[in-house]
Coordinates of C-alpha atoms and ligand atoms in Angstrom, one line a residue:
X1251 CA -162.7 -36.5 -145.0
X1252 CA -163.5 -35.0 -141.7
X1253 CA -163.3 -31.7 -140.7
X1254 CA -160.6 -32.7 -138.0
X1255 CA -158.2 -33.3 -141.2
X1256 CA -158.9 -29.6 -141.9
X1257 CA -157.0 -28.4 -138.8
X1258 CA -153.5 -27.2 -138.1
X1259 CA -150.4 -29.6 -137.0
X1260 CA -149.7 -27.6 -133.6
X1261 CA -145.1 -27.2 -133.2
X1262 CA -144.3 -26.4 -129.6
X1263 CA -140.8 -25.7 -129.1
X1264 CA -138.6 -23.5 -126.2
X1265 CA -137.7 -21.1 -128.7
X1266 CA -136.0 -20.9 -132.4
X1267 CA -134.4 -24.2 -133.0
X1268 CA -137.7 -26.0 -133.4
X1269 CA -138.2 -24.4 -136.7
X1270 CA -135.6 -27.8 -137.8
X1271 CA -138.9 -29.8 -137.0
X1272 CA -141.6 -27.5 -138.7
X1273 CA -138.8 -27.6 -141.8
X1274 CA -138.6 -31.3 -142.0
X1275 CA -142.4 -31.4 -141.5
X1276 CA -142.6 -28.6 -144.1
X1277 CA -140.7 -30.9 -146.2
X1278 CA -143.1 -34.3 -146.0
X1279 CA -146.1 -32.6 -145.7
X1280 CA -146.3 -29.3 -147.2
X1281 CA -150.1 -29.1 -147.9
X1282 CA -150.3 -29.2 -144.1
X1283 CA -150.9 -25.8 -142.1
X1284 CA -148.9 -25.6 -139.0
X1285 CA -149.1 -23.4 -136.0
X1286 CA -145.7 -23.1 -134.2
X1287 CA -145.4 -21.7 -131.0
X1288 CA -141.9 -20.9 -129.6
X1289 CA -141.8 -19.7 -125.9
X1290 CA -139.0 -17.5 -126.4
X1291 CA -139.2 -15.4 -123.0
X1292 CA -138.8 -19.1 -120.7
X1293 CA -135.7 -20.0 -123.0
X1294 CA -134.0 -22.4 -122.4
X1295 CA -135.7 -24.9 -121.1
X1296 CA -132.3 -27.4 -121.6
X1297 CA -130.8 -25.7 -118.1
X1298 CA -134.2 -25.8 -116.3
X1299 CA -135.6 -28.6 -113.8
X1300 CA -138.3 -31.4 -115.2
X1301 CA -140.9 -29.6 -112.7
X1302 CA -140.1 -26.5 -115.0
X1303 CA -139.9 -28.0 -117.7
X1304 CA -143.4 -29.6 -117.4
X1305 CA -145.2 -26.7 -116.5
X1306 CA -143.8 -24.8 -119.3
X1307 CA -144.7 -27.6 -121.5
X1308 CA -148.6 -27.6 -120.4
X1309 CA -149.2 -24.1 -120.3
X1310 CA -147.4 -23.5 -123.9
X1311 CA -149.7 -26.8 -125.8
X1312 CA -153.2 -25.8 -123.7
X1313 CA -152.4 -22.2 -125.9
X1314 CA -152.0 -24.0 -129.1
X1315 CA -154.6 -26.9 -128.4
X1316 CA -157.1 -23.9 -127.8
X1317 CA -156.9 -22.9 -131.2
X1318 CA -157.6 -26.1 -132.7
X1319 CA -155.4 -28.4 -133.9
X1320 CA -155.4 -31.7 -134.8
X1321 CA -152.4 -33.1 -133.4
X1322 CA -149.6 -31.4 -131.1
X1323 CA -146.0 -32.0 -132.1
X1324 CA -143.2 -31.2 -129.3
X1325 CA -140.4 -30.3 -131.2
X1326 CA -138.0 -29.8 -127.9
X1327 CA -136.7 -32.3 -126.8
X1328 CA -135.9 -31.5 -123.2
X1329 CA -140.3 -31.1 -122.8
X1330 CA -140.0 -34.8 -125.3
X1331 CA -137.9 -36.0 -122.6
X1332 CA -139.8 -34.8 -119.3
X1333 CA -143.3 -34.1 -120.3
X1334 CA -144.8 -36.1 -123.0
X1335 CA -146.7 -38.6 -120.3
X1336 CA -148.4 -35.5 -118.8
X1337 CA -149.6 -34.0 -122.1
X1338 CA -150.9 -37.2 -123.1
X1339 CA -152.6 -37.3 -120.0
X1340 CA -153.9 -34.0 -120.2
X1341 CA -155.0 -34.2 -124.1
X1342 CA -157.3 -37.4 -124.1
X1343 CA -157.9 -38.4 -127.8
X1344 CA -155.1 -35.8 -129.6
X1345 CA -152.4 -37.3 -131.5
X1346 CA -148.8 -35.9 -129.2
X1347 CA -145.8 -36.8 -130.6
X1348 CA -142.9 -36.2 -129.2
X1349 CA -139.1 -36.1 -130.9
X1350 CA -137.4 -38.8 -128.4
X1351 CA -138.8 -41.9 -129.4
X1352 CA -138.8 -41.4 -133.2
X1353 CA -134.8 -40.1 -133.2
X1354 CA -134.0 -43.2 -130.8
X1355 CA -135.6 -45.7 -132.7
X1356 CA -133.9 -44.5 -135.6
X1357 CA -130.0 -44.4 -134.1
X1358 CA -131.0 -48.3 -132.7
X1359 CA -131.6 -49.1 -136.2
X1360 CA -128.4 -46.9 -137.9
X1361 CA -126.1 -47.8 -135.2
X1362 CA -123.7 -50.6 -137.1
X1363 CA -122.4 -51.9 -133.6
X1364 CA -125.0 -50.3 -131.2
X1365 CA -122.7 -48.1 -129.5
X1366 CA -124.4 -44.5 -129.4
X1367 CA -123.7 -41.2 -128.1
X1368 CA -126.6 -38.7 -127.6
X1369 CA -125.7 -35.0 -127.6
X1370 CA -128.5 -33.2 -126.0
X1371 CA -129.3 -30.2 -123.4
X1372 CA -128.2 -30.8 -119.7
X1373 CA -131.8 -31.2 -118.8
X1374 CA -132.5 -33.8 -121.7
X1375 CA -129.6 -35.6 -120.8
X1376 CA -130.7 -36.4 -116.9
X1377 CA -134.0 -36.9 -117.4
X1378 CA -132.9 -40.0 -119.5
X1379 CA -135.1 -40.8 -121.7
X1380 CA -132.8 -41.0 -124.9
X1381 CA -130.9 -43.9 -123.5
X1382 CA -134.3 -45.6 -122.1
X1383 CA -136.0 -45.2 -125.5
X1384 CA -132.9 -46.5 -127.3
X1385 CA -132.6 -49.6 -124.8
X1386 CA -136.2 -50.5 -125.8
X1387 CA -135.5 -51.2 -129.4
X1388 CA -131.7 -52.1 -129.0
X1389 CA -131.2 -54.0 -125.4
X1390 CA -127.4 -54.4 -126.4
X1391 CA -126.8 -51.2 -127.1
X1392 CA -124.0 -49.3 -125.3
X1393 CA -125.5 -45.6 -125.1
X1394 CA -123.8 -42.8 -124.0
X1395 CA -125.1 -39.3 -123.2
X1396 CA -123.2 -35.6 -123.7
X1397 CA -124.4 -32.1 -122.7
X1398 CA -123.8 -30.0 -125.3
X1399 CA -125.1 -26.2 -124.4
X1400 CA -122.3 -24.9 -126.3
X1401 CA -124.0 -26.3 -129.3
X1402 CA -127.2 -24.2 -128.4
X1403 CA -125.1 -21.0 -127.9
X1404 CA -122.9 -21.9 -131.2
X1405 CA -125.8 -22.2 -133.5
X1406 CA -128.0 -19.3 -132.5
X1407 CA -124.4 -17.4 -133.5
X1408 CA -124.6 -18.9 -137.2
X1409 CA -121.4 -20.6 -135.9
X1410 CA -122.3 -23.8 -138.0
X1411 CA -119.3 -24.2 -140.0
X1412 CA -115.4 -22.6 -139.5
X1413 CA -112.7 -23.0 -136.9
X1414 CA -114.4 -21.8 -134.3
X1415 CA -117.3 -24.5 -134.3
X1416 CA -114.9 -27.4 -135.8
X1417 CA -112.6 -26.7 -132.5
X1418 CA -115.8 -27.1 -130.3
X1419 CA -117.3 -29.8 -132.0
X1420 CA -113.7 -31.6 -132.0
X1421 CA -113.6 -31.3 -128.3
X1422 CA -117.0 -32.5 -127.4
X1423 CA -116.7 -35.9 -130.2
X1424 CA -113.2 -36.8 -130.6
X1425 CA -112.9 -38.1 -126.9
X1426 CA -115.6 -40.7 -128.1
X1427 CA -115.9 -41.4 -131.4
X1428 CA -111.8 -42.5 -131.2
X1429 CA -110.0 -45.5 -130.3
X1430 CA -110.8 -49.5 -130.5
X1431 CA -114.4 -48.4 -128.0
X1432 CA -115.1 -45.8 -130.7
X1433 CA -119.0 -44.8 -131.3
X1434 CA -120.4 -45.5 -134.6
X1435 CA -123.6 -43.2 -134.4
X1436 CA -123.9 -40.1 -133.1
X1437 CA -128.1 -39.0 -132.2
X1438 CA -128.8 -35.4 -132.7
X1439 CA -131.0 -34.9 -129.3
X1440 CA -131.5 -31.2 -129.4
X1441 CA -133.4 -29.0 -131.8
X1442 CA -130.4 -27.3 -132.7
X1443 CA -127.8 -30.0 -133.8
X1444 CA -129.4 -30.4 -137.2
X1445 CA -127.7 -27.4 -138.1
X1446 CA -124.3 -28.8 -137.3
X1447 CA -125.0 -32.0 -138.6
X1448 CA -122.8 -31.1 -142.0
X1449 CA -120.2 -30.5 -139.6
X1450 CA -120.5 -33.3 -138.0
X1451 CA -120.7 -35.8 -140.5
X1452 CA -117.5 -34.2 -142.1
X1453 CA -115.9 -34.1 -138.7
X1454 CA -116.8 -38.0 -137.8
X1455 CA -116.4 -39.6 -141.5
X1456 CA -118.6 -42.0 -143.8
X1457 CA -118.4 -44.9 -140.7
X1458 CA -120.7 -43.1 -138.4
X1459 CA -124.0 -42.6 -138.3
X1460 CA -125.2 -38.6 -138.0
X1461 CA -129.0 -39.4 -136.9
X1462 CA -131.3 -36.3 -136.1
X1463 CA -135.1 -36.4 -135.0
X1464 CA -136.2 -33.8 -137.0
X1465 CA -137.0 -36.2 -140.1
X1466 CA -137.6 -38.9 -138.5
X1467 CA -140.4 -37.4 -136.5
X1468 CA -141.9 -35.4 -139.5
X1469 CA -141.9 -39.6 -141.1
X1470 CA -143.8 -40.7 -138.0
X1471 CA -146.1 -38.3 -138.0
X1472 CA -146.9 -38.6 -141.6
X1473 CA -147.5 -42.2 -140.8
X1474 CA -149.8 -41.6 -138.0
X1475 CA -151.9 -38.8 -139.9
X1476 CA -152.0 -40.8 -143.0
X1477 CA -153.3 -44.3 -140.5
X1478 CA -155.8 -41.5 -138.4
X1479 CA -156.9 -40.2 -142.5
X1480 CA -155.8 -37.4 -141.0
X1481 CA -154.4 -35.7 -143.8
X1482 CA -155.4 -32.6 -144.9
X1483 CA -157.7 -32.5 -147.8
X1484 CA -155.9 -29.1 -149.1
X1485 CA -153.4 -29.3 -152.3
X1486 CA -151.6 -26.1 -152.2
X1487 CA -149.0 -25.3 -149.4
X1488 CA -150.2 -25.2 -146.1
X1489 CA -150.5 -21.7 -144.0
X1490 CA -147.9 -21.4 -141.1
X1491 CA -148.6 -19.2 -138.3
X1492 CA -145.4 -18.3 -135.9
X1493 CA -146.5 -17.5 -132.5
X1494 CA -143.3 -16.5 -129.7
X1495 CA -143.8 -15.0 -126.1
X1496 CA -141.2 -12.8 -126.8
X1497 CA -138.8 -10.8 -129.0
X1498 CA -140.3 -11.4 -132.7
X1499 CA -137.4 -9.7 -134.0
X1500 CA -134.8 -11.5 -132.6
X1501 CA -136.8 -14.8 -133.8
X1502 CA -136.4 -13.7 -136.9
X1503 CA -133.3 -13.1 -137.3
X1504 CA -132.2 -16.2 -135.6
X1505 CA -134.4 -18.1 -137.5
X1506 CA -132.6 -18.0 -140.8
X1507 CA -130.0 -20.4 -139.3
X1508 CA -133.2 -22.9 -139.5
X1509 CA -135.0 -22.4 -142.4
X1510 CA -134.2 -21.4 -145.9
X1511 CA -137.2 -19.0 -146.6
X1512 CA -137.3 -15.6 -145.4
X1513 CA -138.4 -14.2 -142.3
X1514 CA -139.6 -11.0 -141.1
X1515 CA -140.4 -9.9 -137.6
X1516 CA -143.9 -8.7 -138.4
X1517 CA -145.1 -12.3 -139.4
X1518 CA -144.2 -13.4 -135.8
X1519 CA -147.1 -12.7 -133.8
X1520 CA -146.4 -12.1 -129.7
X1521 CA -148.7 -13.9 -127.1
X1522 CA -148.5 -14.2 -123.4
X1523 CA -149.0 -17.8 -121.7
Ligands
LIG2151 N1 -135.2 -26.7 -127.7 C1 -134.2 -27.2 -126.8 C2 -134.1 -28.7 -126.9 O1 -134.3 -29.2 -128.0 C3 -132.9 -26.5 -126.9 C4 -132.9 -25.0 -126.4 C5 -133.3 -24.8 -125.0 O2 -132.5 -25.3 -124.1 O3 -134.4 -24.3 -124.7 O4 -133.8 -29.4 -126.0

């Protein structure tokens, strides 16, 4: 085993809602350590340009590439969708795996009839790489693509559930997942969306599919550690270090919308990038 296998998976994410990546990561590999790194002074990134974007994206995995990891999982999707070509490019030789192409590849193959709607951050949405992605493994499909920021704001609330986030979700979905052209799966292109997907898949019924690319990334990267022998040599549970550029306390709090252990504010260390 080599000492590589030793090293931390490395989570970069805007903020918070990442933490529905480290879980399902948590959840396949939990003898793995993970470092997780959530720029929570540049949120959100789903409003800003690709340029942005980008640049936010490099500066926040050189941090986390600098303390050694073995391979760098971007956990938002709006720096999946606009950056993942310049990290490779910039990290020669380091597994960096993004959420886009997992999640798309796994709504082409849910998707009964190929007709997919992708809710995702403005920025996500016009950078286009969902319906690309999707196109690869399904030419037929019919894609469509939603901004959702409500969704962010919603979720960050604890609004996952109730009237208040059934009304909401009702009036982004119902347009499109009714009548003879109805969608049959519904791809979950933000980090936040897990959350709702209960919601969701109570809102839309058994005949859709409620796809999110939080598992289905922790399953590719299981694959590729496992083909790399990769895999840490460790047998009890993995460390996890939480690193945020800004307000631990708030990422704490927030956080238990995420994951189901608890949280303090004091195991969140700050950083500057
Ligand atoms: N993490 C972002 C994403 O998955 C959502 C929050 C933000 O806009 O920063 O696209």
């Amino acid at each position: 085993m080599s000492d590589i296998a030793a090293l931390p998976i490395g989570i970069f994410d805007s903020g918070v809602g990442g933490l529905t990546v480290l879980k399902a990561v948590r959840e396949r590999l939990g003898t793995e350590s993970l470092i997780y790194l959530g720029d929570t002074a540049r949120l959100p990134y789903g409003t800003k340009s690709a340029q942005t974007v980008a640049a936010y994206a490099l500066e926040a995995s050189r941090r986390l590439v600098s303390y050694g990891i073995k391979a760098l999982l971007v956990a938002d999707n709006t720096s999946s969708a606009h950056a993942l070509d310049a990290l490779r490019a910039e990290f020669p030789g380091l597994p960096v795996i993004g959420v886009v192409e997992p999640g798309a590849a796994a709504a082409a193959a849910a998707s009964a009839r190929g007709r997919i709607v992708v809710v995702a951050t403005e920025s996500t949405v016009q950078a286009g790489t969902y319906p690309r992605a999707i196109l690869h493994s399904r030419p037929n499909a019919q894609v469509t693509q939603l901004p959702c920021p409500l969704f962010v704001s919603m979720v960050e609330e604890g609004l996952v559930d109730g009237p208040i986030a059934e009304q909401i979700a009702r009036h982004y979905l119902e347009p499109l997942f009714s009548g003879p052209e109805a969608a049959d799966c519904l791809l979950l292109g933000c980090t936040h969306f897990p959350a709702l997907a209960p919601l969701f898949r109570r809102l839309l019924g058994p005949d859709v599919a409620v796809v999110d690319s939080a598992s289905t990334t922790a399953m590719v990267i299981e694959d590729l550690l496992a083909l790399r022998r990769l895999k840490t040599p460790g047998r009890g549970p993995g460390a996890i270090r939480y690193l945020a550029t800004d307000a631990p306390e708030r990422f704490a709090r927030v956080a238990r919308v995420f994951v189901p252990w608890p949280m303090e504010a004091s195991e969140i260390e700050s950083i500057d990038l």
